[in-house]
Coordinates of C-alpha atoms in Angstrom, one line a residue:
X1 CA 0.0 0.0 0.0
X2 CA 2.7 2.1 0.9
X3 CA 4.1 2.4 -2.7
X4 CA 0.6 2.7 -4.9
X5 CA 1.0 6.2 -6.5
X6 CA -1.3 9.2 -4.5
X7 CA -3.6 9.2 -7.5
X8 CA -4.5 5.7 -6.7
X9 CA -4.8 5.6 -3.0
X10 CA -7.5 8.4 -3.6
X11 CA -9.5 6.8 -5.8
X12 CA -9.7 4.3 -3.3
X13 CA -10.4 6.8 -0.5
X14 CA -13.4 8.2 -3.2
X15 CA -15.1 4.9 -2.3
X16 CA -15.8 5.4 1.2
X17 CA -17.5 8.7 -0.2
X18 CA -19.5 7.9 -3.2
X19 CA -20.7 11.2 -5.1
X20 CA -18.3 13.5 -3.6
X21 CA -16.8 14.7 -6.6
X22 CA -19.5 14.4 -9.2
X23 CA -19.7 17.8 -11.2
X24 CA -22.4 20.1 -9.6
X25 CA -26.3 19.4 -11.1
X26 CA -28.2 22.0 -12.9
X27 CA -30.8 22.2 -10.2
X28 CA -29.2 22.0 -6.7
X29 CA -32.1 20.6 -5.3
X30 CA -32.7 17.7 -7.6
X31 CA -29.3 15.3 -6.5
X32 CA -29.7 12.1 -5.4
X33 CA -28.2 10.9 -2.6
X34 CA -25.2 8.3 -3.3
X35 CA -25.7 5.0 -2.1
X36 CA -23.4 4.5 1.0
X37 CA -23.5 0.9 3.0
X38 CA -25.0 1.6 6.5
X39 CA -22.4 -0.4 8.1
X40 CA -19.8 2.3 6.4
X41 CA -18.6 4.9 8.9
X42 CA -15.9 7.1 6.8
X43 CA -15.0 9.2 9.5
X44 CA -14.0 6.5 11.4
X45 CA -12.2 5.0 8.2
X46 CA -9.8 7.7 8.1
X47 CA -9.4 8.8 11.3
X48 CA -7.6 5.0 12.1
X49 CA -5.8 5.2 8.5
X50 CA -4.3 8.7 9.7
X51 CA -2.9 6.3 12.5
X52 CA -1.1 4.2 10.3
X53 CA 2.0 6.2 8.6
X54 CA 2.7 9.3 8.0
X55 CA 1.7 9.2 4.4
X56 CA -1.2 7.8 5.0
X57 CA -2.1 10.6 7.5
X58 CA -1.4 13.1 5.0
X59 CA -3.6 11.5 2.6
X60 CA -6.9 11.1 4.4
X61 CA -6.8 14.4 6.0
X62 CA -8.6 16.2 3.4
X63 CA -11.4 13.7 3.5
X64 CA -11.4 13.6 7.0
X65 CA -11.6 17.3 7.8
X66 CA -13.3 19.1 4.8
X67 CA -16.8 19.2 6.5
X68 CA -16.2 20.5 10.5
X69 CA -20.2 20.2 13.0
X70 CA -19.2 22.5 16.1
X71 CA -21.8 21.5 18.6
X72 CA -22.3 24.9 21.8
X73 CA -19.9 23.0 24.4
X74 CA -16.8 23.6 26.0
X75 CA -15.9 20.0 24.8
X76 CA -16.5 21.3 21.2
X77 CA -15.1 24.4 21.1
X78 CA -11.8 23.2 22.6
X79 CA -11.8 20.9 19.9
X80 CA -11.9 23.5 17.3
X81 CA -9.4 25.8 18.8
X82 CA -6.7 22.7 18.8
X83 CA -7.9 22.2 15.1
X84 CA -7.2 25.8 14.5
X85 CA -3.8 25.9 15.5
X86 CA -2.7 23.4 13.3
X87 CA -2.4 24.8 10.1
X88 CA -1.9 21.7 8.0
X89 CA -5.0 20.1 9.1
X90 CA -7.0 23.3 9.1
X91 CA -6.1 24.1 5.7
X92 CA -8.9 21.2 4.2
X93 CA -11.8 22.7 5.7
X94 CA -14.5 23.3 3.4
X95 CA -17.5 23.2 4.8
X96 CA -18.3 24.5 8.4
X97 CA -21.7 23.8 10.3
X98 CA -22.7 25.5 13.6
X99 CA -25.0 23.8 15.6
X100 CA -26.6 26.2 17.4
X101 CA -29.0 25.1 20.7
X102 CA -32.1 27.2 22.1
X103 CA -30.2 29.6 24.6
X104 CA -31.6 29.2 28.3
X105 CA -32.8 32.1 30.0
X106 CA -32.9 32.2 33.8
X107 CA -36.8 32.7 35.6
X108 CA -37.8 33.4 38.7
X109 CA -38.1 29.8 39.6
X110 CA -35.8 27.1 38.7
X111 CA -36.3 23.7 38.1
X112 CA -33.7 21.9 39.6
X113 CA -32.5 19.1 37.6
X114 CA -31.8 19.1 33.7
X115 CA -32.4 22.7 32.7
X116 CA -29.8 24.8 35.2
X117 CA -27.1 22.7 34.1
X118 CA -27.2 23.5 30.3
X119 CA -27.6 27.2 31.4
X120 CA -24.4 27.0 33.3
X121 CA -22.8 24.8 30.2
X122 CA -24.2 28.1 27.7
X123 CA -22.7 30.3 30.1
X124 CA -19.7 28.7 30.1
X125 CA -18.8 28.9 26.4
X126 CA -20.1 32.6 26.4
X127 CA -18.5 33.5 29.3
X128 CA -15.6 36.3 28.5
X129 CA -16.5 35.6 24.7
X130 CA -14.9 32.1 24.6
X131 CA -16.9 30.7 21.7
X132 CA -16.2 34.5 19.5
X133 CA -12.7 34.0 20.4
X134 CA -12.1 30.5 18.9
X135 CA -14.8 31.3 16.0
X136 CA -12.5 33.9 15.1
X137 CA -9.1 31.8 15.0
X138 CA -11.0 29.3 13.1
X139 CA -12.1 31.3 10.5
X140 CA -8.3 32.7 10.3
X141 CA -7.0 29.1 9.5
X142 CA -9.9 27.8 7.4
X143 CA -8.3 29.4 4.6
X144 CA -10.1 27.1 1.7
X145 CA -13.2 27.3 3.7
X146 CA -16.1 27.9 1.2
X147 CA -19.8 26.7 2.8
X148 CA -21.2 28.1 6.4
X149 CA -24.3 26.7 7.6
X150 CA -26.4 27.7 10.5
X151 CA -28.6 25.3 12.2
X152 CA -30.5 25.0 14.9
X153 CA -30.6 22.2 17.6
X154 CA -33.4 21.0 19.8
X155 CA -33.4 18.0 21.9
X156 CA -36.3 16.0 23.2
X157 CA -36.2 17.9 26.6
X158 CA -36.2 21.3 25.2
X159 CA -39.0 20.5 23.1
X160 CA -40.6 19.1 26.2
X161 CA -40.3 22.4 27.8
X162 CA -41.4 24.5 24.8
X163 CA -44.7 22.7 24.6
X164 CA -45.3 23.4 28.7
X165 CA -44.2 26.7 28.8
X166 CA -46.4 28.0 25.5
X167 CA -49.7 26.3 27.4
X168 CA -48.9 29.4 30.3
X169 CA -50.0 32.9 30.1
X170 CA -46.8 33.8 32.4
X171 CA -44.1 31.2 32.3
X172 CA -41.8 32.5 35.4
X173 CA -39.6 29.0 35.2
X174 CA -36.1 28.4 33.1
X175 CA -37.2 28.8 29.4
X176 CA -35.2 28.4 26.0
X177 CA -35.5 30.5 23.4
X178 CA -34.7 30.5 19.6
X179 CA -34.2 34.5 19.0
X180 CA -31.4 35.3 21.0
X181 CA -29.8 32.0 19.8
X182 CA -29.9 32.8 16.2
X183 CA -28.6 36.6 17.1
X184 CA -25.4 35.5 19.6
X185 CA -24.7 32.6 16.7
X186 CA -25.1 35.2 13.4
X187 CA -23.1 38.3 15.3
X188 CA -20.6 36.1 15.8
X189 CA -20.2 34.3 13.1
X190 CA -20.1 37.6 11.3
X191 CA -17.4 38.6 13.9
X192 CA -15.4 36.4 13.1
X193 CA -15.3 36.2 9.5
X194 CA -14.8 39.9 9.2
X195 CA -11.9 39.0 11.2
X196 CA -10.6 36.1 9.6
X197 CA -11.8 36.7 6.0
X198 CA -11.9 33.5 4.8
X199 CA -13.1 33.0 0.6
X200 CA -16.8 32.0 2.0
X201 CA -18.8 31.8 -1.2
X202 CA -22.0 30.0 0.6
X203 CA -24.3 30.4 3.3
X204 CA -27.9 28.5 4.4
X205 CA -29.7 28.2 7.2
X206 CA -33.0 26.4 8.0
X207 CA -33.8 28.3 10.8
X208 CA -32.5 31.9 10.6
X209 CA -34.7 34.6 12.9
X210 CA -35.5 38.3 11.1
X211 CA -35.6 39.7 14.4
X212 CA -32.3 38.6 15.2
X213 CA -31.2 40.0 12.5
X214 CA -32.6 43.3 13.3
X215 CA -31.2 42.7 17.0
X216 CA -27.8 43.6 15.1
X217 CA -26.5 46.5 15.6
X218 CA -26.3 48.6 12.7
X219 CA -22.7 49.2 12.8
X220 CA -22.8 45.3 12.3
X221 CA -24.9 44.9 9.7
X222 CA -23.0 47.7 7.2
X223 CA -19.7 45.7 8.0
X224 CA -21.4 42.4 7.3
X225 CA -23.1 43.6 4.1
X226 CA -20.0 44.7 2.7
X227 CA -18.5 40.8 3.4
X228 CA -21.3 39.7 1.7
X229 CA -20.1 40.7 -2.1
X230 CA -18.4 37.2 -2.5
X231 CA -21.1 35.2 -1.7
X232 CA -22.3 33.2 -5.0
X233 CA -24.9 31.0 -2.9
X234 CA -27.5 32.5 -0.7
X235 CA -30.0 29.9 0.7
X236 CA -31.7 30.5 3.8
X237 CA -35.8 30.0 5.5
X238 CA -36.4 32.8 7.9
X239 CA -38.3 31.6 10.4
X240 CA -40.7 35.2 11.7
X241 CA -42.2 33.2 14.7
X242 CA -41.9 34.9 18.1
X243 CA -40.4 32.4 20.9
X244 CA -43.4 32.0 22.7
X245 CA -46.3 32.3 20.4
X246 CA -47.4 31.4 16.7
X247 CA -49.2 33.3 14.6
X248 CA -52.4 32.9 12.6
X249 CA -51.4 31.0 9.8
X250 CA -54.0 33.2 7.6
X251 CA -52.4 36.2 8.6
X252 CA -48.7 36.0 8.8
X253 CA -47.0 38.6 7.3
X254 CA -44.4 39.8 9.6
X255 CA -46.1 42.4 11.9
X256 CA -44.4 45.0 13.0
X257 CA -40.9 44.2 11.1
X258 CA -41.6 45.1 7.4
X259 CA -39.7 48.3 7.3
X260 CA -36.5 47.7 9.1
X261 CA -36.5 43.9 7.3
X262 CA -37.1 46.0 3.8
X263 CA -34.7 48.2 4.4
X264 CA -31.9 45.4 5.3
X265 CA -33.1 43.5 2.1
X266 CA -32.6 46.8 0.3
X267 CA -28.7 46.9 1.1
X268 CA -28.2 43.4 1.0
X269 CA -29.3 43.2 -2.5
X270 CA -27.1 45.5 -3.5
X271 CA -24.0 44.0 -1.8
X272 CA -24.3 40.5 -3.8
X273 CA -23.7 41.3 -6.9
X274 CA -22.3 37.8 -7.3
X275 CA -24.7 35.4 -6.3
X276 CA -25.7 32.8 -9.0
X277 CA -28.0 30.8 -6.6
X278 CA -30.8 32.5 -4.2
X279 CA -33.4 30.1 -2.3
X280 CA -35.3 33.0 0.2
X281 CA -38.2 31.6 1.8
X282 CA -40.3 31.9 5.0
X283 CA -41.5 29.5 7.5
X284 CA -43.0 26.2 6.3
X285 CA -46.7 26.2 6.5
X286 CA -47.0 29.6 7.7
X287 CA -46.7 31.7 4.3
X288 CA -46.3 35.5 4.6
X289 CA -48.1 38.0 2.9
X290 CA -45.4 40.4 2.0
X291 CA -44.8 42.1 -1.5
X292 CA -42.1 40.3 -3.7
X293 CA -40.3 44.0 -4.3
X294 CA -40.3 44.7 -0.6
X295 CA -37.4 42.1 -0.3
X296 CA -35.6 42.1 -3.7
X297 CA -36.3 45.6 -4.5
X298 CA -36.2 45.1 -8.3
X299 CA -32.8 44.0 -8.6
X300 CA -30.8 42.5 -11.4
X301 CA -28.5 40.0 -10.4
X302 CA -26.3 39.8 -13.6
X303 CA -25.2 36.0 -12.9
X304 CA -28.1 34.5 -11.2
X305 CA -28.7 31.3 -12.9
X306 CA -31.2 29.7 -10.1
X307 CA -33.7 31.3 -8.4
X308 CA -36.1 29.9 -5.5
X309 CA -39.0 31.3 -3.6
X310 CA -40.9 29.7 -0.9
X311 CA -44.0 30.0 1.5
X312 CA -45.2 33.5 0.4
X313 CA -48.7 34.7 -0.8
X314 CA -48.4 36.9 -4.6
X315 CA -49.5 38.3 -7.2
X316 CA -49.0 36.3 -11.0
X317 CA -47.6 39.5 -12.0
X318 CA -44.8 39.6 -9.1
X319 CA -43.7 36.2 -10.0
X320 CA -43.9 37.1 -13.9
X321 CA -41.9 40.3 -13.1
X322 CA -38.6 39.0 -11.2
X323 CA -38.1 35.8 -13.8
X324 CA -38.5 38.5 -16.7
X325 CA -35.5 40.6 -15.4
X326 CA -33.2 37.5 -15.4
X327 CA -34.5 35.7 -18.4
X328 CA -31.2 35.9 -19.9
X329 CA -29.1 33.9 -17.1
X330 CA -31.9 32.1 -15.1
X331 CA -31.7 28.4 -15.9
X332 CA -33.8 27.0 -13.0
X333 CA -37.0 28.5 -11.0
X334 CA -38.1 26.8 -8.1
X335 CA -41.6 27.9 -6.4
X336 CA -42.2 25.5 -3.4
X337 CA -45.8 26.8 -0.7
X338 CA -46.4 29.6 -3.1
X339 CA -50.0 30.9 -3.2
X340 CA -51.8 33.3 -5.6
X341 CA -54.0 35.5 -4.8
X342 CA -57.5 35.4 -5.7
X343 CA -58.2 36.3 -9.0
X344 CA -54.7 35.6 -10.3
X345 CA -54.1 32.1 -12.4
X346 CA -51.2 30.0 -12.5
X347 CA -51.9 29.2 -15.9
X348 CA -50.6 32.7 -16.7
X349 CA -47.1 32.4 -14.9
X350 CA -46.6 29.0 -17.1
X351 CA -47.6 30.9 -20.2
X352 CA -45.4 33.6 -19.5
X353 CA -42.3 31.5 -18.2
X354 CA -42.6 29.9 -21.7
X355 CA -42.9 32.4 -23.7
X356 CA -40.2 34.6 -22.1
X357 CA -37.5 32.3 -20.2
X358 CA -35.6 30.5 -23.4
X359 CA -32.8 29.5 -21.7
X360 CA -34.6 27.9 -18.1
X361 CA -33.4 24.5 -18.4
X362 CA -35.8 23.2 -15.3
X363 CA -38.8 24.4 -13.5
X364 CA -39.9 23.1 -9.9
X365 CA -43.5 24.3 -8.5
X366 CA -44.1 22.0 -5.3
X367 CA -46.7 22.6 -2.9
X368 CA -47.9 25.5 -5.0
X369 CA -52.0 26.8 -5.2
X370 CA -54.2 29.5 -4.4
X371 CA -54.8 31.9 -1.5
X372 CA -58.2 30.8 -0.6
X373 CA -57.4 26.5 -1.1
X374 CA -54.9 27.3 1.7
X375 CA -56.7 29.4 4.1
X376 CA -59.7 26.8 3.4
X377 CA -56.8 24.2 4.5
X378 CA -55.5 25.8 7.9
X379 CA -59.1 26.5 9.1
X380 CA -60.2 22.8 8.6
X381 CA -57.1 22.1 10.9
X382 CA -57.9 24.6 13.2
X383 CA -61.4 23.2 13.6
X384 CA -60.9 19.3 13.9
X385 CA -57.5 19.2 15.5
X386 CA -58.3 19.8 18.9
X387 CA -58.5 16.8 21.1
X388 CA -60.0 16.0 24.9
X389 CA -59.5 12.6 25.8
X390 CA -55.4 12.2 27.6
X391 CA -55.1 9.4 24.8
X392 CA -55.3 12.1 22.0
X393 CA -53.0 14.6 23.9
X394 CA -50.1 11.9 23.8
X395 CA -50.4 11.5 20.4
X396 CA -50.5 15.0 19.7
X397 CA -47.1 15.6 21.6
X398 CA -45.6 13.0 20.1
X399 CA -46.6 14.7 16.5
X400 CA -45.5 17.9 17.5
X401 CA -41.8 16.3 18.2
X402 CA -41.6 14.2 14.7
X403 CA -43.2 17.5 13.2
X404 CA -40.2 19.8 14.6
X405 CA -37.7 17.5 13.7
X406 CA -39.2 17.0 10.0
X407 CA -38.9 21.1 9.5
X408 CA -36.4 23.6 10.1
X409 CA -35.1 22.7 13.3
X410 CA -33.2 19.5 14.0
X411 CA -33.9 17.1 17.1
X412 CA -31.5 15.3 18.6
X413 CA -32.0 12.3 21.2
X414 CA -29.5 13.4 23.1
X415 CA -26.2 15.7 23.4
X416 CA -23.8 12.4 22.6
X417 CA -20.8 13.4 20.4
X418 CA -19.7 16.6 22.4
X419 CA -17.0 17.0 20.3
X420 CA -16.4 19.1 16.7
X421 CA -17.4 16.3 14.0
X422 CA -15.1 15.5 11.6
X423 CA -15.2 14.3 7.5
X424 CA -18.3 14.3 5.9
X425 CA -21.0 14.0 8.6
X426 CA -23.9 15.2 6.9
X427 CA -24.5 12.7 4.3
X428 CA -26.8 10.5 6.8
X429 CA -28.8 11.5 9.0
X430 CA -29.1 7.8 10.9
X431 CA -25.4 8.0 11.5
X432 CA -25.5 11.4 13.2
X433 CA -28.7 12.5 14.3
X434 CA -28.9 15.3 12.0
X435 CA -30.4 16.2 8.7
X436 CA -28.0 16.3 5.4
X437 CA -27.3 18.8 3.5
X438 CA -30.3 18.9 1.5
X439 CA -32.7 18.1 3.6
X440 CA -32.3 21.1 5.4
X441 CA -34.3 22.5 2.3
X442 CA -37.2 21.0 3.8
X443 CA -39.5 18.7 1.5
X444 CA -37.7 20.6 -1.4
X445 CA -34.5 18.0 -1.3
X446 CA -36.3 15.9 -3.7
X447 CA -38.3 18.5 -5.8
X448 CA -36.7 19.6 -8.8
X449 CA -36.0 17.9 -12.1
X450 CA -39.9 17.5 -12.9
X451 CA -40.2 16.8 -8.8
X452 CA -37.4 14.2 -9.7
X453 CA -38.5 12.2 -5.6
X454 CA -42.3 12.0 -7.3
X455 CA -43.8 8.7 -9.0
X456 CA -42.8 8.9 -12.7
X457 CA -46.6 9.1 -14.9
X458 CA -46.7 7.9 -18.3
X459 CA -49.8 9.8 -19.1
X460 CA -52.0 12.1 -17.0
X461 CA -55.8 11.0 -17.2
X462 CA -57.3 14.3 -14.9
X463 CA -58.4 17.7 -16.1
X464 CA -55.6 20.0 -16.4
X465 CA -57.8 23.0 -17.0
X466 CA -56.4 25.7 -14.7
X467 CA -59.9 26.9 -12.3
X468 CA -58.1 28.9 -9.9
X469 CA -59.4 26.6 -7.4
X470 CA -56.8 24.1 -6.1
X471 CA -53.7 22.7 -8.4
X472 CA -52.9 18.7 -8.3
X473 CA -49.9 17.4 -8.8
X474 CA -50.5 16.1 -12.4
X475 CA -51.1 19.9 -13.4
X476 CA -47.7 20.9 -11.4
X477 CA -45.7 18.3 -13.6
X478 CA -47.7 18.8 -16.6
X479 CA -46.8 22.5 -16.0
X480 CA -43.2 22.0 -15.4
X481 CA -42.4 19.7 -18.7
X482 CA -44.4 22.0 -20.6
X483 CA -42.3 25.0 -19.9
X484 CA -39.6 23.8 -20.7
X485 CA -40.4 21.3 -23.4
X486 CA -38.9 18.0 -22.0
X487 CA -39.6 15.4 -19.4
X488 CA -35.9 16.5 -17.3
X489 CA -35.5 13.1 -15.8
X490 CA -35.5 11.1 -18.8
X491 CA -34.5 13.7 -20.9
X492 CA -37.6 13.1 -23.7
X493 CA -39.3 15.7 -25.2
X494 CA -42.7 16.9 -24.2
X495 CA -45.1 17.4 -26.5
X496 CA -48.2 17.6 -25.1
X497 CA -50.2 21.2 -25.1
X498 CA -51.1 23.2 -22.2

């Protein structure tokens, strides 16, 4: 072994990671997942072949440390800052993810057991601005890093307590809360990057809070903008909930934030002038009604060649008007929980993303409809979900946990593997406890292609006559072929009329 050539020994390394260096598909959001064995844990592959020679060790530390999880522990952040000061190792980073916990907030009352000790654990790594201190000699040594991802983290007992404490007018006990989190974790992350300046190219996030972004101070926010020319991939779900209650499904449109969230919108479109990929969309389920312009303002991204939207109530014409002004780069739209308003027909966004977008080479509409199917929808939950009987009330916990753990935020049993997480650990989600890559995208990771995870139809036998009523999914595939004149997973053309 010690004598095959370098060229060799990787392609053998390659097959503990199957997919890793395929070329990048024309829609993001449309790649399969490689098949890896179960019993296969890479990590663990070439952590022990690091062990063996020297050579060896040189050889599997790019797969081993290309994609670093930091997890909000002491444990974990000491890990990092050894990591840090070894330049050889850090130098392979690629892909940093930041598991960020609900913060703990002391009450007036404390419950003894669990809860007090993670506080004193979050105050720990916040204490004297540990956690900004190693984040920022991180981000000095990553120098080939290119992804940051923000998520959030929940386990089963902080769930637990989010469910009591929202059932009390006046909660006065230890709470947890998502706001603050998602502020502390985006100022410094920004922090830190401005210090280390690392080539960054992509961010996402799940889970990312408006109002902590407005808890920014301004000062902040110009410096961050200005860091934000290089980024080519912008993919992020803003979650507008409050901590402690939800709003009205029928009337969510960001309350009392519009202006400041405009206005921050305003100057961060004009910062990226480089991105070539944009997913923006707003909590699952709970779609905002919020003009299309308030947010991108009518820019012109010059090399955006995919553009995403999601869970937002509009106009035919908004949705006509931003593809329009990129119909010369755009090769991909995705609409995924987007609702017209009354009076407005999808059949006229198909019509006009055919007639205008030549060079799209995929469409994806998933979940998409009308204003009044979806109100109809959330008020027929609101009126048969309740339950009285104890029996229902389990059940209905234990929905709310697989529910939470199915969107933007990721559950985890427990707070095993203290430690930063090394190689790829995002490509299974049994093996770690936490989503992949794409599935942070929400039910999107399979949409694409002609909804490439749907059941393949050779011929459609329902009405496809746009009512503005409801759309199936036969009319969403139909829709998506027809635009752009093929059947995208088996590449055949598509002939059929609208």
């Amino acid at each position: 072994m010690e004598t095959l050539p370098t060229e060799v020994f990787n392609e053998i390394l390659d097959q503990f990671e199957p997919g890793l260096h395929e070329l990048p598909r024309a829609n993001p959001w449309a790649r399969p997942r490689p098949y890896k064995p179960e019993h296969i844990d890479s990590k663990q592959h070439f952590a022990r072949l690091r062990l063996v020679s020297k050579r060896f060790s040189e050889l599997a530390a790019p797969y081993l440390f290309r994609s670093i999880g930091l997890r909000f522990n002491m444990k974990s952040f000491g890990r990092l800052e050894r990591l840090s000061e070894q330049p050889k190792l850090a130098k392979h980073v690629k892909k940093f993810v930041y598991l960020m916990p609900y913060l703990y907030v002391e009450g007036k009352d404390r419950e003894p057991f669990y809860y007090p000790t993670v506080y004193k654990e979050q105050q720990d790594v916040m204490r004297g601005s540990y956690d900004l201190f190693v984040l920022k000699k991180a981000m000095k040594s990553f120098t080939s890093l290119q992804q940051i991802q923000l998520l959030s983290v929940m386990v089963h007992k902080d769930i637990v307590l989010r469910n009591l404490a929202s059932s009390f007018d006046n909660w006065d006990f230890i709470d947890c809360r998502w706001i603050p989190a998602c502020s502390h974790a985006a100022e410094t992350l920004l922090l830190a990057i401005l210090y280390g300046k690392p080539p960054v190219n992509s961010f996402s996030s799940p889970t990312l809070s408006p109002q902590s972004l407005l808890a920014i101070s301004s000062g902040m926010q110009q410096s961050a903008l200005a860091s934000f020319k290089q980024l080519s991939h912008l993919e992020v779900t803003f979650d507008e909930r409050p901590d402690r209650s939800y709003l009205d499904t029928a009337t969510t449109h960001l309350r009392g934030h519009i202006s400041p969230i405009s206005e921050f919108f305003r100057q961060f479109c004009m910062c990226t002038v480089n991105l070539s990929t944009l997913y923006l969309r707003f909590t699952p389920g709970l779609p905002v009604r919020l003009p299309l312009e308030d947010v991108f303002h009518n820019t012109v991204w010059s090399k955006l060649r995919v553009l995403g939207i999601g869970s937002w109530m509009l106009r035919a014409e908004e949705i006509i008007g931003i593809a329009k002004r990129h119909q010369g780069t755009l090769k991909g739209i995705r609409l995924s929980e987007v609702y017209l308003a009354d009076g407005d027909r999808w059949r006229d966004v198909v019509i006009a993303l055919k007639t205008h977008m030549k060079t799209l080479d995929w469409v994806s509409f998933q979940d998409i409809g009308y204003e009044s199917e979806h109100v109809r929808k959330v008020s027929y939950i609101e009126t048969y979900s309740d339950s009285s009987s104890e029996g229902d009330e389990d059940d209905s916990l234990e929905m709310d946990t697989e529910s939470i753990s199915s969107s933007s935020s990721h559950v985890h049993s427990s707070q095993a593997g203290d430690d930063v997480i090394y190689g790829n650990v995002f490509t299974s989600s049994e093996d770690t406890g936490i989503s992949s890559d794409t599935s942070s995208l929400g039910d999107g990771a399979n949409a694409g292609m002609g909804n490439l995870g749907e059941k393949e139809e050779c011929e459609f036998e329902e009405d496809l006559e746009d009512y503005g009523l409801t759309v199936s999914q036969a009319q969403r595939k139909h829709w998506e072929r027809w635009i752009v004149g093929k059947n995208v997973n088996r590449g055949e053309p598509y002939t059929r009329p609208l």
